[in-house]
Coordinates of C-alpha atoms and ligand atoms in Angstrom, one line a residue:
X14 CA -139.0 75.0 209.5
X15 CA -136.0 72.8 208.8
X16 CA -136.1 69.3 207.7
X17 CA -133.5 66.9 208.4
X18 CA -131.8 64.0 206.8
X19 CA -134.4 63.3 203.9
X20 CA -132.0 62.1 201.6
X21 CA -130.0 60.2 204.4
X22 CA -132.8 58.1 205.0
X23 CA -133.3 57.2 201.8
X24 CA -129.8 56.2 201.1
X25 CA -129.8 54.0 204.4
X26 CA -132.9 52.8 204.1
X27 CA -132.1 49.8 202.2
X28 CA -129.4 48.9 204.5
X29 CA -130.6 49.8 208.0
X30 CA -134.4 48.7 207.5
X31 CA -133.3 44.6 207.9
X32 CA -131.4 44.8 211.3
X33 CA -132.5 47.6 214.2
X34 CA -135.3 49.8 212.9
X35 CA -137.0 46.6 211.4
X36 CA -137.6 45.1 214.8
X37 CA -138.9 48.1 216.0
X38 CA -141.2 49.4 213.7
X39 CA -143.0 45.6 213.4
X40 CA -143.0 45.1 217.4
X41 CA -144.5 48.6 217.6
X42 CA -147.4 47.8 215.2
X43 CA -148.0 44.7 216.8
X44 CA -148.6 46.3 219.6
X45 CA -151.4 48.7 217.7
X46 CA -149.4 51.6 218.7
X47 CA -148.0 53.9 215.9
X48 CA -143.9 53.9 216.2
X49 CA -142.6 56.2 218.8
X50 CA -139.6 58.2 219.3
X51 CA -137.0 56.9 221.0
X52 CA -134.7 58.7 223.4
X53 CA -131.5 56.5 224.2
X54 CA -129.5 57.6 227.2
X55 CA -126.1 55.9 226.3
X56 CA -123.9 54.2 229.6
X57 CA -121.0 56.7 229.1
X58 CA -119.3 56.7 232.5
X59 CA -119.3 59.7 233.7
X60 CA -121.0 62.7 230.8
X61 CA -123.7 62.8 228.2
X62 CA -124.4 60.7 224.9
X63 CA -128.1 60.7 224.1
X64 CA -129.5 58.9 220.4
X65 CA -132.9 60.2 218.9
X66 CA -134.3 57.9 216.9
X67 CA -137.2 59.1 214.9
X68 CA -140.5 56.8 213.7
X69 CA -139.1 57.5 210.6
X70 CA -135.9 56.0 211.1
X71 CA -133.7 58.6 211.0
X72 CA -131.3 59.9 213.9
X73 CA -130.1 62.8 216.1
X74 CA -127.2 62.5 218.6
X75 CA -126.7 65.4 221.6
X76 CA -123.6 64.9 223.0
X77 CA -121.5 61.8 222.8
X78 CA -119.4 61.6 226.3
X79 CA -115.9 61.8 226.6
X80 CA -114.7 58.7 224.5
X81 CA -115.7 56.7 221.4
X82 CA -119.5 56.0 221.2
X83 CA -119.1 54.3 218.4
X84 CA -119.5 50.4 218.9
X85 CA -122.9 52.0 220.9
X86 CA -123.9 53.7 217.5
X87 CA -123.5 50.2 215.7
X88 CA -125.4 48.1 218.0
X89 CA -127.9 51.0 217.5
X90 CA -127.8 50.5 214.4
X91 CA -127.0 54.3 214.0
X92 CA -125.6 54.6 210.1
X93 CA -126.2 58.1 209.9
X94 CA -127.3 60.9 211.9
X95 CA -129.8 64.0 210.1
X96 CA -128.6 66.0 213.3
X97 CA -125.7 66.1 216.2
X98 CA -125.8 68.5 219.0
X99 CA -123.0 69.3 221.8
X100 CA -124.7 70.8 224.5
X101 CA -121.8 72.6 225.6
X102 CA -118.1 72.3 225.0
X103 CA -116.9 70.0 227.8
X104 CA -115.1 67.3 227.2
X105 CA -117.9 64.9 228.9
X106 CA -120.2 65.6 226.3
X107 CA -118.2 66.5 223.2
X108 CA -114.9 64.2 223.5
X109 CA -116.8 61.5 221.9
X110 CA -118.0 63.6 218.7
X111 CA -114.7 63.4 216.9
X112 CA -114.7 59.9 216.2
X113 CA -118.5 60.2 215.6
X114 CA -118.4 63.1 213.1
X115 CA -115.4 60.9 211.5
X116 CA -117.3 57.9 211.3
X117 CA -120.7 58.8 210.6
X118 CA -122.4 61.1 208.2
X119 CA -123.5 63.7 209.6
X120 CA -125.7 66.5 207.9
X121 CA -126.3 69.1 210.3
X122 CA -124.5 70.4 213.8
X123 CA -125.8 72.5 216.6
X124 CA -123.5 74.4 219.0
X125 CA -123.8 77.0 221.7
X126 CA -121.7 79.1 219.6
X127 CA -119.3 79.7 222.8
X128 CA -116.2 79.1 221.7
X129 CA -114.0 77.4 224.6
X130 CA -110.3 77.0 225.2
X131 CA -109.4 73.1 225.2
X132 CA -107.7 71.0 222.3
X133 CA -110.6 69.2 222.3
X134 CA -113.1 71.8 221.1
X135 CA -110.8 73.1 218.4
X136 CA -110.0 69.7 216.7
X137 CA -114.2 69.2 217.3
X138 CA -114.3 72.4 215.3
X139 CA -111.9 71.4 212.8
X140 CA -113.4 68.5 211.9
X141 CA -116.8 70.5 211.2
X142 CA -115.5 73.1 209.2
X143 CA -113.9 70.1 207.1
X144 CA -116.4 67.6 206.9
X145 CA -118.5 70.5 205.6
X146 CA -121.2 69.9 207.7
X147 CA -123.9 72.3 207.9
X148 CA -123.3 74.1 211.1
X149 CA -126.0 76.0 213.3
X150 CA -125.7 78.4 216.5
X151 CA -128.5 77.5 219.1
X152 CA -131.0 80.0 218.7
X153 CA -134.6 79.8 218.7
X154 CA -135.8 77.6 215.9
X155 CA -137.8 74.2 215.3
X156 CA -135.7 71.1 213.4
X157 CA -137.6 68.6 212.6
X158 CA -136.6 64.7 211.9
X159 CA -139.6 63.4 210.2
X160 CA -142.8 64.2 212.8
X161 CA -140.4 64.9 215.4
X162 CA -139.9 68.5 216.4
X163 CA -136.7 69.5 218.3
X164 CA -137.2 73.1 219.7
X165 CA -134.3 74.9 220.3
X166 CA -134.3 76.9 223.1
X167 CA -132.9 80.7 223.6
X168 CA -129.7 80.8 225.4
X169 CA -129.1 83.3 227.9
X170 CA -127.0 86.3 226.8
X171 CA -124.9 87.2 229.7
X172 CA -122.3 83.9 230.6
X173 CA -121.2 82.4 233.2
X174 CA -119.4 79.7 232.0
X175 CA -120.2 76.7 229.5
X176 CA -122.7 75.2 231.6
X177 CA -125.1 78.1 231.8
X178 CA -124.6 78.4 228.0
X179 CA -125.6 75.0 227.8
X180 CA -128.5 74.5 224.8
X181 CA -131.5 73.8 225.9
X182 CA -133.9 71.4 223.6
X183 CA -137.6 70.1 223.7
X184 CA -138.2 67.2 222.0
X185 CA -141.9 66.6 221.0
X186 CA -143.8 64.3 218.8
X187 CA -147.2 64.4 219.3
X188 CA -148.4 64.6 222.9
X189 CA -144.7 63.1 224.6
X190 CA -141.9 65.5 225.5
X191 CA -138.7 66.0 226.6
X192 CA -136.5 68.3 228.1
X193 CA -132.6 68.1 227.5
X194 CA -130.4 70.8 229.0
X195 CA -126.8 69.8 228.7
X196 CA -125.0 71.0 232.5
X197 CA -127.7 74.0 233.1
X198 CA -127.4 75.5 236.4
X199 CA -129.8 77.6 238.1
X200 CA -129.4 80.3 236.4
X201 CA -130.2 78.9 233.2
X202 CA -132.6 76.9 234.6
X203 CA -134.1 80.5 236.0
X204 CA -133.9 82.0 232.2
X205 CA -135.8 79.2 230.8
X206 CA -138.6 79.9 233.4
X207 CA -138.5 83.7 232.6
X208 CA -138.7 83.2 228.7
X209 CA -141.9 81.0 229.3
X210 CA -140.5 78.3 227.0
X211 CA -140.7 75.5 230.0
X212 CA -143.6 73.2 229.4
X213 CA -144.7 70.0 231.3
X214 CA -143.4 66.9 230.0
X215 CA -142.9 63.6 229.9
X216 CA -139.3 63.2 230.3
X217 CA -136.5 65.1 231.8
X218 CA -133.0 64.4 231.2
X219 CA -131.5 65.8 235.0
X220 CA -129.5 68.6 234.2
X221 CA -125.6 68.5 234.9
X222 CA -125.9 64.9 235.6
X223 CA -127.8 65.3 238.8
X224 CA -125.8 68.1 240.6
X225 CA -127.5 70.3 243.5
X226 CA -127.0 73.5 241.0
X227 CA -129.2 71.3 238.4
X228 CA -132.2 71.6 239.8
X229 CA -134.9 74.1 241.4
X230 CA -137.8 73.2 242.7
X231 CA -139.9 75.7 240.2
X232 CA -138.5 74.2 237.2
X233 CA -139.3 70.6 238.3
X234 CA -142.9 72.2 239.5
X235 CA -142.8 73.8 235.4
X236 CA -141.6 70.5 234.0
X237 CA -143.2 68.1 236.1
X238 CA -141.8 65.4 234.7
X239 CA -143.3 61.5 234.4
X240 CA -139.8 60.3 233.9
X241 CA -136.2 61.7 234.9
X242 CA -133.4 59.9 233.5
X243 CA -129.9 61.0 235.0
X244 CA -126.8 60.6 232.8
X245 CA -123.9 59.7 235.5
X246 CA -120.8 57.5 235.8
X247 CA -120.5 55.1 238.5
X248 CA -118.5 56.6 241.4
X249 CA -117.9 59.7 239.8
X250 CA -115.1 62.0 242.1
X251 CA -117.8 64.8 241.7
X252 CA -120.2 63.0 244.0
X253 CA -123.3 63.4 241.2
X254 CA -126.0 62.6 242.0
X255 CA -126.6 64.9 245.2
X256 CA -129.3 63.2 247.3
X257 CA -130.5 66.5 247.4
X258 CA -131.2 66.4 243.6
X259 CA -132.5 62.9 243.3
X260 CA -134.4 63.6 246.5
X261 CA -136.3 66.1 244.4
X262 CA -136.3 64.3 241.5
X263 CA -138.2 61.1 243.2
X264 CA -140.5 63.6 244.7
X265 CA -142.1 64.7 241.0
X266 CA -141.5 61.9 238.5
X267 CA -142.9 57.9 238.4
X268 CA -139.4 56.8 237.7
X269 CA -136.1 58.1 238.4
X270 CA -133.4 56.1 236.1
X271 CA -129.5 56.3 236.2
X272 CA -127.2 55.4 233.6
X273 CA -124.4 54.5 236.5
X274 CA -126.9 51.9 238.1
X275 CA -129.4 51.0 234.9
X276 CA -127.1 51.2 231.9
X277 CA -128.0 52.4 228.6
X278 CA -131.8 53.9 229.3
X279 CA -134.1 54.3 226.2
X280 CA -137.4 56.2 226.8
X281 CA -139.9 55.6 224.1
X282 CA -142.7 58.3 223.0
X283 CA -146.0 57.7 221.8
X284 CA -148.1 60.2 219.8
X285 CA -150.7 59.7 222.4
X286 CA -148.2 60.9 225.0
X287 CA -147.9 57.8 226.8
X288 CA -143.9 56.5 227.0
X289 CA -142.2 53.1 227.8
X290 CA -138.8 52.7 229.4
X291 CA -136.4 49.8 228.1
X292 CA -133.0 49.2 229.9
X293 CA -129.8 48.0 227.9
X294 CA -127.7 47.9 225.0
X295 CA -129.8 47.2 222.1
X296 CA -133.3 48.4 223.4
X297 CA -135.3 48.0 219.8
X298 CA -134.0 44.6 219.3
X299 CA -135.0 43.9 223.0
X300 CA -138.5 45.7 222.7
X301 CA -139.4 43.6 219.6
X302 CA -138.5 40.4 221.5
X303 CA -140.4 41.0 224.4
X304 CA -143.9 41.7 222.6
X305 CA -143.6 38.8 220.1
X306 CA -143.9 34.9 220.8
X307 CA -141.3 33.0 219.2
X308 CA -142.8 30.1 217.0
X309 CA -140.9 28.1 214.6
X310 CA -139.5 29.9 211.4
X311 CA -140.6 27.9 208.5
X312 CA -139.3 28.4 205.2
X313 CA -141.4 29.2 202.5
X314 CA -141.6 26.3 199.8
X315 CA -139.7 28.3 197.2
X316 CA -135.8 29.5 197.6
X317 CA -135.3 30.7 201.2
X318 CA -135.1 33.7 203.0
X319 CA -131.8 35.2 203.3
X320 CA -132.6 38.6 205.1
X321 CA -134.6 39.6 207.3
X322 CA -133.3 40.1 210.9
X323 CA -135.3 39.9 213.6
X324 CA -138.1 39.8 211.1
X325 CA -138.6 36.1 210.9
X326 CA -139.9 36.2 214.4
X327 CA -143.1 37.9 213.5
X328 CA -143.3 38.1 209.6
X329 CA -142.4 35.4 207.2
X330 CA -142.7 36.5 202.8
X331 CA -142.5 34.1 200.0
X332 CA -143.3 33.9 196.6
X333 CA -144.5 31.0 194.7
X334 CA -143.5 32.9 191.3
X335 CA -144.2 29.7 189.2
X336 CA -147.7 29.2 188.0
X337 CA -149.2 25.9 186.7
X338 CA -149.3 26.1 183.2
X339 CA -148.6 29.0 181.2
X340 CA -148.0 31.6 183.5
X341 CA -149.8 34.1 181.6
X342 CA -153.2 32.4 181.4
X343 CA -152.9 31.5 185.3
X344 CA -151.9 34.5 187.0
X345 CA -153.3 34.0 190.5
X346 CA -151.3 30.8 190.3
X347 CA -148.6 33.2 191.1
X348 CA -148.7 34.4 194.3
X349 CA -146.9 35.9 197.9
X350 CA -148.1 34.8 201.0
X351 CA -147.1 36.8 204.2
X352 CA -147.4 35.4 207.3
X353 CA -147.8 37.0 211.0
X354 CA -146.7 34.7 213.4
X355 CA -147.6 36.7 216.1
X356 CA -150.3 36.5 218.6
X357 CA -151.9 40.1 217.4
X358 CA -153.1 41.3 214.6
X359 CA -150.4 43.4 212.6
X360 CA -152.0 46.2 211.0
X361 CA -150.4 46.3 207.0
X362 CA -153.0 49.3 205.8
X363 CA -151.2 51.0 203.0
X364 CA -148.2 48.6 203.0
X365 CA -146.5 47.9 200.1
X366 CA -145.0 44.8 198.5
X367 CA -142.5 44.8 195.6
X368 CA -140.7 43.4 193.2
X369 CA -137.1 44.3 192.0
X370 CA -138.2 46.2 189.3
X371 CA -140.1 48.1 191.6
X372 CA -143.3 46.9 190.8
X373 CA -145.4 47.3 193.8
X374 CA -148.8 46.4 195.8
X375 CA -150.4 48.5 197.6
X376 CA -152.4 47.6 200.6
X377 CA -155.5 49.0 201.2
X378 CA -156.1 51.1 204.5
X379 CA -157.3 49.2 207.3
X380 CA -155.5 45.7 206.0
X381 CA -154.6 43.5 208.7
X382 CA -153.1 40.1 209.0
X383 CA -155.0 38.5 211.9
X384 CA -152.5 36.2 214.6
X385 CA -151.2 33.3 213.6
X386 CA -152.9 33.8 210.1
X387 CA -151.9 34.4 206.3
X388 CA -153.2 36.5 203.5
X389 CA -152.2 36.2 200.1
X390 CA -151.5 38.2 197.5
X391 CA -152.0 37.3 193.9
X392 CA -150.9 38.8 190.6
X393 CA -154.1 38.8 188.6
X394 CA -157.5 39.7 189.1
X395 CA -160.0 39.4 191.6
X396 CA -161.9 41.2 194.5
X397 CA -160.1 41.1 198.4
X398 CA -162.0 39.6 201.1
X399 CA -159.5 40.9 203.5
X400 CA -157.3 37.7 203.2
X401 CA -156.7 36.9 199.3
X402 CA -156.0 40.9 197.9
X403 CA -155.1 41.0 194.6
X404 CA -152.1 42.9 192.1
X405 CA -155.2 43.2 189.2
X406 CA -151.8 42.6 187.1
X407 CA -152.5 41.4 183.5
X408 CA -149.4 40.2 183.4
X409 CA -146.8 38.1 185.1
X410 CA -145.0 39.8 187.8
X411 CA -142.7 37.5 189.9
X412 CA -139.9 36.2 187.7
X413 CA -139.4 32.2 187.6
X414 CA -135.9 32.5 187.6
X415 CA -135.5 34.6 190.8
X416 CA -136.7 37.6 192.2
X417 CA -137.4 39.2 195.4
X418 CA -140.5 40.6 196.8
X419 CA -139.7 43.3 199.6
X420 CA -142.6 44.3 201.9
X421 CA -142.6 47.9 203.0
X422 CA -144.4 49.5 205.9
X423 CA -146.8 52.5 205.3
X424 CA -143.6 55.0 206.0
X425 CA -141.9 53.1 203.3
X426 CA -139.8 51.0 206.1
X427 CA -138.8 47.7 204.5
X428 CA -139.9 44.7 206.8
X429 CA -139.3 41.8 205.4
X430 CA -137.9 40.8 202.5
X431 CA -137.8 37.6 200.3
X432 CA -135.0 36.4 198.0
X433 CA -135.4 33.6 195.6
X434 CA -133.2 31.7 192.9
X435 CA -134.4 29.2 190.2
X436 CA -133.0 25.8 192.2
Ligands
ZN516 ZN1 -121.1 67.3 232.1

């Protein structure tokens, strides 16, 4: 088993957690659904460039199209990536990867390990070999980006060309899955069958961008896909898609979806298996706005809050750090209150709030904040009713003079965050 990008995240964490992956996390626990995984079909013209974004955070990339994906990766909000895959070595799905692999940090890349003739794949080579990143031949093996498990399929011995050497990967977290097979052709698509690795799934990415030599009716029948998402540029000379392909396509799944007609196509997995489709550029920002209601952002009584993206929408921190008194003998005069502006109740079990000394709360499993409602959290002692909780600090935590109390979500996400200054 291979882990991915453990210490990426951590590194990007801080700076990440307050823009894209903020607004997803809190609109997916609004909606009582654990975070899913989500599979971003980027509008490339005509080729390839799909973003995995784990619950966790962290991100893959297979393939990247024939020109920059970059200004796609930064509305994404994609700092780093734990893994990058090129199906195959055509320029539709690797010409991109240069600028990514420049631009990006990348920790580990995955190849078909057929070499191929064009500039383009030696100066993608290059660039591997001297960026030192960790480089892997497609062969049978399990990568994992947090709970996420991409399965590397075998790859057929004998060759015929790039496309049938294309790698083949299943994506699964939890119950939802998804199939992603470069250009394969029939034959490939043949091998797969033969080596019993084809499983039904959720999603299929249309292989070869919905040519008639990317699809059989067996391995549709195998996948028998929910979703098929076909990765196509508008008027392409090569005629894709063949109504014969998206005829049999619309025959097995709910929803057929094309990057030429729909844009960029995200498909998000649940645990549970169930998935959600969200169209355009900046699908977690969009996602968060659609399940929240937008009430006015109030700022707390103390200082004001200065990050937070997306997050005063649904969750508001402050701090009131300065007790009556003598601060010492009237600790639960110091106090953060967190608000949910929301119209459901935000699960915050094993959440955690801290200081910036790293002194931290710890929700207890099965906290909530109920819609439109508050809890509180004090420094000193007492019992929680499930709206006052209580640090049991014997001391002072929140500093008069400024401070900032950080809320994190149970996978260590930070949510919202609130900065204060003495006034
Ligand atoms: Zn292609």
């Amino acid at each position: 088993m291979t882990t991915l990008g453990q210490s990426c995240i951590r590194r990007v964490a801080a700076r990440v957690a307050y823009t894209i992956s903020v607004a997803l996390i809190a609109a997916t626990s609004l909606l009582g659904q654990q975070a899913p995984v989500a599979l971003t079909f980027l509008d490339v013209g005509q080729g390839d460039a799909i973003v995995i974004r784990a619950p966790d955070g962290r991100f893959a990339m297979v393939d990247a199209g024939r020109g920059s994906p970059l200004r796609q990766l930064t509305r994404l909000g994609v700092q780093e990536l734990a893994l990058v895959v090129a199906s195959h070595a055509h320029a539709d799905h690797i010409g991109g990867l240069d600028d990514v692999l420049t631009a990006r940090p990348v920790e580990t890349y995955l190849d078909n390990g057929t070499p191929h003739t064009t500039e383009t794949y030696r100066e993608l080579m290059a660039h591997v070999e001297r960026l030192e990143v960790r480089y892997l031949e497609a062969v049978p093996r399990s990568l994992f980006l947090g709970e996420v498990a991409v399965e590397v399929w075998p790859l057929p011995r004998s060759s015929d060309g790039q496309n049938n050497r294309s790698v083949g990967l299943l994506v699964r977290y939890g119950e939802f899955t998804a199939i992603l097979t470069g250009d394969s052709e029939r034959s490939e698509l043949d091998f797969w069958l033969n080596e019993g690795v084809v499983e039904d799934v959720t999603l299929l990415k249309a292989p070869h961008h919905g040519a008639v030599n990317g699809f059989t009716y067996e391995f549709l029948e195998a996948t028998d896909p929910e979703v098929v998402v076909i990765s196509v540029g508008e008027d392409n000379s090569y005629g894709h898609p063949r109504p014969e392909a998206l005829a049999a396509y619309t025959s097995f799944a709910d929803r057929v979806l094309r990057t030429d007609r729909d844009g960029t196509v995200t498909v998000l997995g649940y645990a549970d298996g169930r998935h959600d489709v969200v169209l355009g550029d900046t699908p977690y920002v969009d996602m968060a706005r659609r399940s929240v209601q937008r009430v006015d952002s109030s700022v707390g009584e103390y200082g004001e809050i200065r990050v937070g993206t997306g997050l005063s929408d649904i969750l508001s921190v402050s701090v009131h750090p300065d007790a009556g008194g003598d601060d010492w003998e009237n600790l639960n005069d110091e106090y953060v209150v967190i608000e949910n502006r929301s119209r459901t109740r935000l699960g915050i079990g094993l959440w955690k709030l801290c200081d910036l000394s790293s002194r931290c709360f710890r929700f207890p499993p099965g906290a909530s904040i109920a819609a439109g409602r508050r809890v509180v959290v004090y420094t000193g002692y007492g019992t929680t009713d499930g709206v006052s909780f209580f640090m049991n600090n014997g001391r002072p935590v929140w500093n008069n003079d400024g401070d900032e109390a950080t809320l994190f979500d149970s996978g260590g996400i930070a949510i919202a965050r609130y900065v204060y200054e003495e006034e």
